[in-house]
Amino acid sequence: MKSRLTCNETLALTAERTGTPAYIYDLSILRQQLAAFRDAFEVPRFSLLFATMANPSPQILDLLAIEQGGACVNSILHLDLSLAAGISTDKIQFTASGLSVDQMRRLITAGIFVNLDSRRQVSQWLTLGGGPFGVRLNAGALIEKPGDRLGFDQAEFDALRNDVSGSLLAGLHVYVGTNFLDARDMFPTLRSFFRLAAGLPHLQYVNIGGGVGVDYNNVGSGFDINAFGSEVSQLHRQLSPETMLFFEPGRGLAASSGVFLSRVTDIKRLQGTTFVACDASIAIFPRPLHHPESLHRVRALRDGGDQTDVVVVGRTTFSRDILARCKLPMNVEIGDLLAFENAGAYCNSMASHFLGQPAPADFYFPIE
Ligand SMILES: Cc1ncc(COP(=O)(O)O)c(C=O)c1O
C-alpha cells in the first residue's frame, strides 16, 4: 500500500489545513506494523504491548485497543490513558523503577501487573498487599557486560529468591536496549534470559521489552523482525507452552507511522555552512538533541533541482537547536515545507516547554 506520508502533495495539502509545525500520522501504517510484528512470532501464548512512552496519543491507543493490543506503561498518566482507550487490565504491564508508595497502591487497587526493579521495591510491594509480581533483570548483567541502571543482577536476584516464595515471582522482564538495527546483536542477552527463565517452572510470563531499531539514516536493510521473532520463538520452546510471552516494542512499531512537518523561515551562510531555519525546535522535535548520531531523513516537499548539504536548525536562541544535517534543493526558499521522516516515536512524546515554542498540530490519517 502506498503511504500517504510519502506523497508530497498529500502532505503539503495537509499542512495547509493543520498549519506548521505539525505531526502527521498514518494509522494504516501503524496497523500494518502491528500485524507484521505479531506475525513474526510463533508462540502459543503471545501478547504485544505497545511501549506508550514512545507515543501515548489517544488516537494511537484507541487503534491499539481496537486491534486487541496491549500497553507497556511506566507512569500513572499513561496507565490512565491506556485504560481510557479501552485496553483491558490483563493487557497492561507497568514497568518502571523507583515506584512510590502512592503509585504501588494505585496499581494494586487497579489490578495491574508490575515488573519491579529492586529487592526493596519488592518488599514495599508485598508490605502494601501486592500480589504476584515480575522482576526486571539487568540486560548487561545477563551477559556479564556493563549494563544500564535497570533491574537486578544475578546476586540480587538470587537473594530475592531466598526472600520470597517462588509462587509470588510470576514473571521475568528484560529490556535489552533500544534501536538495535541488527536483531542478532540482541540474541546473546535473550539467550541468557531464556536460559534463566527455563530454570523457574512457576513463571507465568516472560517479557522481553523492546529494542527494534529504525534505520533513520536509511543506510542498511532495516531490522529483520521475522528473524528476531523466529529466534525468540525458538528460545521460548525451552519454557512451558503455558508461559506467556510479552513483547513491548515502541520505536519499531510507531516511528514509521509519523512525519514531522515544518516550514523554512530563514536561510543563511555562515563560515561556509548553509543553515536552514524552520518554524520548529528541538523543544518540540527533540530526538535530534538526544540522538545526534541518528538524525532523521528530511526532504523538501517542493520539487527542487540539484541538492546541497545544509544544517536544518530551529528558530530559537539555543545553539544546539540542530534538527538535521541533510541535503536540500539548492533553490530552497523561505516558506518551503520540510518533512522529517520516522517521527512517530519518541518525538512528540518527548516535547517540552523549553524555549517557549507553541505545541505542534497533530493530524491522523484514518485507516484506509
Ligand atoms: C520497559 C520498556 N519496554 C519497552 C520499551 C520500548 O523500547 P523500544 O522503543 O526500543 O522498542 C521501553 C523503552 O524505554 C521500556 O522502557
GROMACS .gro file of C-alpha atoms and ligand atoms in nm:
model
  384
    1MET     CA    1   0.000   0.000   0.000
    2LYS     CA    2   0.131   0.347  -0.088
    3SER     CA    3   0.171   0.552   0.226
    4ARG     CA    4   0.014   0.894   0.248
    5LEU     CA    5   0.327   1.002   0.432
    6THR     CA    6   0.543   0.952   0.123
    7CYS     CA    7   0.316   1.156  -0.105
    8ASN     CA    8   0.448   1.512  -0.103
    9GLU     CA    9   0.129   1.661  -0.246
   10THR     CA   10  -0.089   1.499   0.018
   11LEU     CA   11   0.141   1.621   0.293
   12ALA     CA   12   0.152   1.975   0.153
   13LEU     CA   13  -0.229   1.988   0.136
   14THR     CA   14  -0.247   1.856   0.491
   15ALA     CA   15  -0.006   2.125   0.610
   16GLU     CA   16  -0.240   2.388   0.462
   17ARG     CA   17  -0.512   2.256   0.693
   18THR     CA   18  -0.308   2.199   1.008
   19GLY     CA   19  -0.052   2.478   0.986
   20THR     CA   20   0.307   2.411   1.086
   21PRO     CA   21   0.483   2.277   1.278
   22ALA     CA   22   0.275   1.958   1.274
   23TYR     CA   23   0.298   1.587   1.339
   24ILE     CA   24   0.113   1.391   1.071
   25TYR     CA   25   0.038   1.022   1.130
   26ASP     CA   26  -0.096   0.748   0.908
   27LEU     CA   27  -0.280   0.494   1.123
   28SER     CA   28  -0.280   0.242   0.837
   29ILE     CA   29   0.097   0.214   0.872
   30LEU     CA   30   0.069   0.152   1.243
   31ARG     CA   31  -0.186  -0.122   1.182
   32GLN     CA   32   0.042  -0.285   0.925
   33GLN     CA   33   0.331  -0.275   1.172
   34LEU     CA   34   0.118  -0.434   1.442
   35ALA     CA   35   0.027  -0.718   1.207
   36ALA     CA   36   0.386  -0.768   1.091
   37PHE     CA   37   0.520  -0.777   1.447
   38ARG     CA   38   0.258  -1.027   1.557
   39ASP     CA   39   0.309  -1.249   1.255
   40ALA     CA   40   0.681  -1.274   1.328
   41PHE     CA   41   0.625  -1.483   1.644
   42GLU     CA   42   0.516  -1.843   1.675
   43VAL     CA   43   0.448  -1.877   2.044
   44PRO     CA   44   0.129  -2.037   2.182
   45ARG     CA   45   0.057  -1.755   2.429
   46PHE     CA   46   0.180  -1.422   2.296
   47SER     CA   47   0.082  -1.064   2.372
   48LEU     CA   48   0.208  -0.748   2.204
   49LEU     CA   49   0.225  -0.447   2.436
   50PHE     CA   50   0.296  -0.110   2.277
   51ALA     CA   51   0.551   0.089   2.481
   52THR     CA   52   0.343   0.401   2.537
   53MET     CA   53   0.641   0.620   2.626
   54ALA     CA   54   0.713   0.620   2.252
   55ASN     CA   55   0.379   0.786   2.177
   56PRO     CA   56   0.084   0.793   2.417
   57SER     CA   57  -0.155   0.983   2.188
   58PRO     CA   58  -0.521   0.882   2.230
   59GLN     CA   59  -0.561   0.806   1.859
   60ILE     CA   60  -0.277   0.555   1.873
   61LEU     CA   61  -0.401   0.397   2.195
   62ASP     CA   62  -0.754   0.374   2.050
   63LEU     CA   63  -0.622   0.186   1.749
   64LEU     CA   64  -0.427  -0.043   1.978
   65ALA     CA   65  -0.741  -0.122   2.176
   66ILE     CA   66  -0.939  -0.193   1.857
   67GLU     CA   67  -0.661  -0.423   1.736
   68GLN     CA   68  -0.658  -0.611   2.070
   69GLY     CA   69  -0.309  -0.487   2.150
   70GLY     CA   70  -0.181  -0.406   2.496
   71ALA     CA   71   0.029  -0.139   2.662
   72CYS     CA   72   0.360  -0.124   2.843
   73VAL     CA   73   0.330   0.180   3.070
   74ASN     CA   74   0.574   0.343   3.307
   75SER     CA   75   0.357   0.613   3.461
   76ILE     CA   76   0.009   0.651   3.607
   77LEU     CA   77  -0.072   0.905   3.336
   78HIS     CA   78   0.000   0.652   3.062
   79LEU     CA   79  -0.189   0.386   3.256
   80ASP     CA   80  -0.495   0.613   3.271
   81LEU     CA   81  -0.468   0.697   2.901
   82SER     CA   82  -0.445   0.327   2.814
   83LEU     CA   83  -0.745   0.237   3.030
   84ALA     CA   84  -0.943   0.530   2.884
   85ALA     CA   85  -0.870   0.394   2.536
   86GLY     CA   86  -1.029   0.065   2.640
   87ILE     CA   87  -0.717  -0.151   2.679
   88SER     CA   88  -0.801  -0.419   2.933
   89THR     CA   89  -0.600  -0.453   3.255
   90ASP     CA   90  -0.474  -0.802   3.162
   91LYS     CA   91  -0.308  -0.644   2.857
   92ILE     CA   92  -0.119  -0.379   3.054
   93GLN     CA   93   0.212  -0.415   3.234
   94PHE     CA   94   0.362  -0.139   3.446
   95THR     CA   95   0.739  -0.145   3.408
   96ALA     CA   96   0.935   0.137   3.565
   97SER     CA   97   1.180   0.189   3.851
   98GLY     CA   98   1.162   0.358   4.190
   99LEU     CA   99   0.783   0.332   4.224
  100SER     CA  100   0.642   0.544   4.504
  101VAL     CA  101   0.402   0.405   4.764
  102ASP     CA  102   0.116   0.603   4.603
  103GLN     CA  103   0.186   0.450   4.264
  104MET     CA  104   0.202   0.099   4.411
  105ARG     CA  105  -0.129   0.147   4.593
  106ARG     CA  106  -0.295   0.262   4.272
  107LEU     CA  107  -0.158  -0.036   4.077
  108ILE     CA  108  -0.266  -0.282   4.345
  109THR     CA  109  -0.618  -0.136   4.350
  110ALA     CA  110  -0.641  -0.140   3.971
  111GLY     CA  111  -0.505  -0.498   3.949
  112ILE     CA  112  -0.219  -0.406   3.715
  113PHE     CA  113   0.079  -0.636   3.676
  114VAL     CA  114   0.414  -0.478   3.768
  115ASN     CA  115   0.773  -0.559   3.687
  116LEU     CA  116   0.976  -0.438   3.984
  117ASP     CA  117   1.328  -0.302   3.979
  118SER     CA  118   1.486  -0.388   4.315
  119ARG     CA  119   1.452  -0.603   4.628
  120ARG     CA  120   1.336  -0.301   4.826
  121GLN     CA  121   1.064  -0.236   4.569
  122VAL     CA  122   0.951  -0.599   4.602
  123SER     CA  123   0.945  -0.577   4.979
  124GLN     CA  124   0.747  -0.248   4.965
  125TRP     CA  125   0.502  -0.405   4.717
  126LEU     CA  126   0.440  -0.706   4.941
  127THR     CA  127   0.409  -0.490   5.253
  128LEU     CA  128   0.135  -0.293   5.078
  129GLY     CA  129  -0.052  -0.614   4.999
  130GLY     CA  130   0.058  -0.650   4.637
  131GLY     CA  131   0.022  -0.997   4.487
  132PRO     CA  132   0.240  -1.186   4.238
  133PHE     CA  133   0.481  -0.963   4.051
  134GLY     CA  134   0.751  -0.971   3.787
  135VAL     CA  135   1.109  -0.854   3.822
  136ARG     CA  136   1.333  -0.670   3.582
  137LEU     CA  137   1.664  -0.835   3.504
  138ASN     CA  138   1.956  -0.614   3.409
  139ALA     CA  139   2.047  -0.679   3.046
  140GLY     CA  140   2.420  -0.620   3.089
  141ALA     CA  141   2.439  -0.848   3.392
  142LEU     CA  142   2.288  -1.132   3.187
  143ILE     CA  143   2.592  -1.134   2.961
  144GLU     CA  144   2.843  -1.013   3.220
  145LYS     CA  145   2.897  -0.680   3.050
  146PRO     CA  146   2.838  -0.327   3.183
  147GLY     CA  147   2.467  -0.253   3.152
  148ASP     CA  148   2.217   0.025   3.210
  149ARG     CA  149   2.075   0.122   3.552
  150LEU     CA  150   1.772  -0.102   3.536
  151GLY     CA  151   1.686  -0.430   3.702
  152PHE     CA  152   1.851  -0.699   3.910
  153ASP     CA  153   2.192  -0.858   3.868
  154GLN     CA  154   2.240  -1.228   3.943
  155ALA     CA  155   2.342  -1.176   4.309
  156GLU     CA  156   2.038  -0.959   4.388
  157PHE     CA  157   1.811  -1.197   4.200
  158ASP     CA  158   1.946  -1.497   4.395
  159ALA     CA  159   1.891  -1.304   4.718
  160LEU     CA  160   1.535  -1.221   4.612
  161ARG     CA  161   1.462  -1.587   4.551
  162ASN     CA  162   1.562  -1.657   4.911
  163ASP     CA  163   1.340  -1.368   5.030
  164VAL     CA  164   1.013  -1.465   4.862
  165SER     CA  165   0.824  -1.780   4.773
  166GLY     CA  166   0.856  -1.894   4.412
  167SER     CA  167   0.483  -1.864   4.350
  168LEU     CA  168   0.495  -1.487   4.405
  169LEU     CA  169   0.756  -1.444   4.134
  170ALA     CA  170   0.521  -1.453   3.837
  171GLY     CA  171   0.733  -1.304   3.562
  172LEU     CA  172   1.073  -1.202   3.435
  173HIS     CA  173   1.134  -0.890   3.231
  174VAL     CA  174   1.439  -0.774   3.039
  175TYR     CA  175   1.489  -0.451   2.850
  176VAL     CA  176   1.771  -0.542   2.614
  177GLY     CA  177   1.823  -0.182   2.498
  178THR     CA  178   1.693   0.033   2.219
  179ASN     CA  179   1.733   0.096   1.847
  180PHE     CA  180   1.911  -0.224   1.751
  181LEU     CA  181   1.942  -0.236   1.375
  182ASP     CA  182   2.059  -0.597   1.369
  183ALA     CA  183   1.844  -0.848   1.560
  184ARG     CA  184   2.149  -1.072   1.609
  185ASP     CA  185   2.302  -0.817   1.847
  186MET     CA  186   2.014  -0.883   2.088
  187PHE     CA  187   2.040  -1.261   2.088
  188PRO     CA  188   2.322  -1.317   2.345
  189THR     CA  189   2.123  -1.130   2.611
  190LEU     CA  190   1.798  -1.302   2.516
  191ARG     CA  191   1.958  -1.648   2.518
  192SER     CA  192   2.089  -1.590   2.868
  193PHE     CA  193   1.749  -1.451   2.975
  194PHE     CA  194   1.556  -1.754   2.848
  195ARG     CA  195   1.810  -1.994   2.999
  196LEU     CA  196   1.749  -1.835   3.337
  197ALA     CA  197   1.372  -1.838   3.286
  198ALA     CA  198   1.382  -2.208   3.196
  199GLY     CA  199   1.507  -2.280   3.550
  200LEU     CA  200   1.196  -2.120   3.703
  201PRO     CA  201   0.899  -2.351   3.643
  202HIS     CA  202   0.650  -2.128   3.832
  203LEU     CA  203   0.683  -1.839   3.585
  204GLN     CA  204   0.355  -1.724   3.431
  205TYR     CA  205   0.522  -1.493   3.182
  206VAL     CA  206   0.842  -1.360   3.033
  207ASN     CA  207   0.863  -1.008   2.891
  208ILE     CA  208   1.141  -0.916   2.651
  209GLY     CA  209   1.096  -0.536   2.631
  210GLY     CA  210   1.155  -0.354   2.303
  211GLY     CA  211   1.471  -0.272   2.110
  212VAL     CA  212   1.355  -0.299   1.748
  213GLY     CA  213   1.552  -0.033   1.565
  214VAL     CA  214   1.465   0.217   1.295
  215ASP     CA  215   1.709   0.286   1.016
  216TYR     CA  216   1.678   0.664   1.046
  217ASN     CA  217   1.959   0.736   0.804
  218ASN     CA  218   1.839   0.474   0.558
  219VAL     CA  219   2.181   0.316   0.536
  220GLY     CA  220   2.102  -0.053   0.583
  221SER     CA  221   1.833  -0.306   0.512
  222GLY     CA  222   1.637  -0.235   0.830
  223PHE     CA  223   1.564  -0.451   1.134
  224ASP     CA  224   1.461  -0.805   1.040
  225ILE     CA  225   1.154  -0.857   1.259
  226ASN     CA  226   1.097  -1.207   1.117
  227ALA     CA  227   1.449  -1.323   1.210
  228PHE     CA  228   1.401  -1.174   1.555
  229GLY     CA  229   1.059  -1.335   1.606
  230SER     CA  230   1.182  -1.669   1.483
  231GLU     CA  231   1.480  -1.676   1.724
  232VAL     CA  232   1.268  -1.563   2.019
  233SER     CA  233   1.003  -1.824   1.937
  234GLN     CA  234   1.276  -2.088   1.931
  235LEU     CA  235   1.411  -1.971   2.267
  236HIS     CA  236   1.063  -1.978   2.415
  237ARG     CA  237   1.039  -2.352   2.341
  238GLN     CA  238   1.262  -2.410   2.646
  239LEU     CA  239   0.970  -2.293   2.860
  240SER     CA  240   0.629  -2.443   2.922
  241PRO     CA  241   0.396  -2.353   2.632
  242GLU     CA  242   0.171  -2.204   2.902
  243THR     CA  243   0.427  -1.931   2.973
  244MET     CA  244   0.301  -1.608   2.818
  245LEU     CA  245   0.546  -1.411   2.608
  246PHE     CA  246   0.506  -1.033   2.626
  247PHE     CA  247   0.689  -0.817   2.374
  248GLU     CA  248   0.688  -0.438   2.417
  249PRO     CA  249   0.811  -0.254   2.108
  250GLY     CA  250   0.781   0.125   2.097
  251ARG     CA  251   1.002   0.276   1.830
  252GLY     CA  252   0.982  -0.010   1.580
  253LEU     CA  253   0.601  -0.011   1.589
  254ALA     CA  254   0.526   0.360   1.575
  255ALA     CA  255   0.817   0.556   1.424
  256SER     CA  256   0.731   0.493   1.060
  257SER     CA  257   0.368   0.598   1.109
  258GLY     CA  258   0.455   0.965   1.159
  259VAL     CA  259   0.628   1.257   0.989
  260PHE     CA  260   0.703   1.599   1.130
  261LEU     CA  261   0.633   1.896   0.903
  262SER     CA  262   0.792   2.238   0.938
  263ARG     CA  263   0.825   2.545   0.716
  264VAL     CA  264   1.151   2.716   0.627
  265THR     CA  265   1.181   3.058   0.794
  266ASP     CA  266   1.537   3.162   0.706
  267ILE     CA  267   1.841   3.060   0.504
  268LYS     CA  268   2.192   3.187   0.570
  269ARG     CA  269   2.556   3.111   0.504
  270LEU     CA  270   2.794   3.115   0.797
  271GLN     CA  271   3.158   3.015   0.774
  272GLY     CA  272   3.095   2.803   0.468
  273THR     CA  273   2.785   2.623   0.602
  274THR     CA  274   2.429   2.673   0.480
  275PHE     CA  275   2.189   2.694   0.773
  276VAL     CA  276   1.818   2.648   0.701
  277ALA     CA  277   1.598   2.764   0.988
  278CYS     CA  278   1.240   2.641   1.020
  279ASP     CA  279   0.938   2.704   1.242
  280ALA     CA  280   1.037   2.423   1.481
  281SER     CA  281   1.288   2.346   1.753
  282ILE     CA  282   1.440   2.055   1.941
  283ALA     CA  283   1.194   2.158   2.215
  284ILE     CA  284   0.904   2.021   2.009
  285PHE     CA  285   1.103   1.775   1.793
  286PRO     CA  286   1.356   1.653   2.049
  287ARG     CA  287   1.503   1.331   1.910
  288PRO     CA  288   1.787   1.506   1.723
  289LEU     CA  289   1.909   1.660   2.050
  290HIS     CA  290   1.908   1.325   2.231
  291HIS     CA  291   2.039   1.122   1.938
  292PRO     CA  292   2.255   1.339   1.713
  293GLU     CA  293   2.414   1.016   1.586
  294SER     CA  294   2.090   0.901   1.419
  295LEU     CA  295   1.926   1.208   1.273
  296HIS     CA  296   1.603   1.185   1.076
  297ARG     CA  297   1.595   1.194   0.700
  298VAL     CA  298   1.448   1.520   0.574
  299ARG     CA  299   1.302   1.602   0.236
  300ALA     CA  300   1.162   1.920   0.085
  301LEU     CA  301   0.802   1.874  -0.030
  302ARG     CA  302   0.855   2.103  -0.331
  303ASP     CA  303   1.045   1.952  -0.623
  304GLY     CA  304   1.389   2.101  -0.649
  305GLY     CA  305   1.685   2.057  -0.873
  306ASP     CA  306   2.037   1.988  -0.755
  307GLN     CA  307   2.084   1.929  -0.387
  308THR     CA  308   2.330   2.079  -0.145
  309ASP     CA  309   2.443   2.000   0.211
  310VAL     CA  310   2.264   2.203   0.475
  311VAL     CA  311   2.214   2.212   0.851
  312VAL     CA  312   1.848   2.248   0.947
  313VAL     CA  313   1.804   2.443   1.270
  314GLY     CA  314   1.527   2.564   1.500
  315ARG     CA  315   1.400   2.920   1.529
  316THR     CA  316   1.540   2.980   1.877
  317THR     CA  317   1.849   3.113   2.054
  318PHE     CA  318   1.969   2.770   2.167
  319SER     CA  319   2.297   2.700   1.991
  320ARG     CA  320   2.233   2.324   1.994
  321ASP     CA  321   1.894   2.365   1.828
  322ILE     CA  322   2.004   2.146   1.537
  323LEU     CA  323   1.734   1.938   1.374
  324ALA     CA  324   1.906   1.772   1.080
  325ARG     CA  325   2.217   1.755   0.867
  326CYS     CA  326   2.094   1.669   0.522
  327LYS     CA  327   2.072   1.759   0.155
  328LEU     CA  328   1.805   2.002   0.035
  329PRO     CA  329   1.746   2.157  -0.307
  330MET     CA  330   1.992   2.439  -0.377
  331ASN     CA  331   1.696   2.666  -0.454
  332VAL     CA  332   1.527   2.607  -0.116
  333GLU     CA  333   1.313   2.909  -0.027
  334ILE     CA  334   1.159   3.064   0.280
  335GLY     CA  335   0.811   2.909   0.312
  336ASP     CA  336   0.911   2.568   0.172
  337LEU     CA  337   0.782   2.268   0.363
  338LEU     CA  338   1.021   2.012   0.510
  339ALA     CA  339   0.920   1.659   0.610
  340PHE     CA  340   1.119   1.479   0.882
  341GLU     CA  341   1.063   1.104   0.842
  342ASN     CA  342   1.012   0.832   1.107
  343ALA     CA  343   0.877   1.085   1.354
  344GLY     CA  344   0.604   0.868   1.508
  345ALA     CA  345   0.801   0.756   1.815
  346TYR     CA  346   0.998   0.942   2.082
  347CYS     CA  347   0.933   1.275   1.909
  348ASN     CA  348   0.614   1.448   2.020
  349SER     CA  349   0.614   1.236   2.338
  350MET     CA  350   0.945   1.399   2.436
  351ALA     CA  351   0.841   1.759   2.361
  352SER     CA  352   0.895   2.012   2.638
  353HIS     CA  353   0.821   2.373   2.736
  354PHE     CA  354   1.186   2.463   2.688
  355LEU     CA  355   1.236   2.766   2.462
  356GLY     CA  356   0.867   2.867   2.464
  357GLN     CA  357   0.767   2.702   2.139
  358PRO     CA  358   0.395   2.657   2.062
  359ALA     CA  359   0.274   2.297   2.063
  360PRO     CA  360   0.272   2.145   1.714
  361ALA     CA  361  -0.053   2.042   1.549
  362ASP     CA  362  -0.143   1.673   1.545
  363PHE     CA  363  -0.317   1.512   1.248
  364TYR     CA  364  -0.412   1.147   1.186
  365PHE     CA  365  -0.498   0.990   0.852
  366PRO     CA  366  -0.753   0.721   0.938
  367ILE     CA  367  -0.718   0.355   0.841
  368GLU     CA  368  -0.773   0.314   0.467
  369LIG     C1  369   1.033  -0.136   2.976
  369LIG     C2  370   1.039  -0.091   2.834
  369LIG     N1  371   0.986  -0.171   2.740
  369LIG     C3  372   0.986  -0.134   2.610
  369LIG     C4  373   1.042  -0.015   2.570
  369LIG     C5  374   1.038   0.019   2.424
  369LIG     O1  375   1.162   0.017   2.369
  369LIG     P1  376   1.181   0.043   2.211
  369LIG     O2  377   1.122   0.175   2.182
  369LIG     O3  378   1.327   0.035   2.193
  369LIG     O4  379   1.108  -0.064   2.139
  369LIG     C6  380   1.099   0.070   2.665
  369LIG     C7  381   1.158   0.197   2.625
  369LIG     O5  382   1.209   0.273   2.702
  369LIG     C8  383   1.097   0.031   2.800
  369LIG     O6  384   1.150   0.108   2.896
   0.00000   0.00000   0.00000
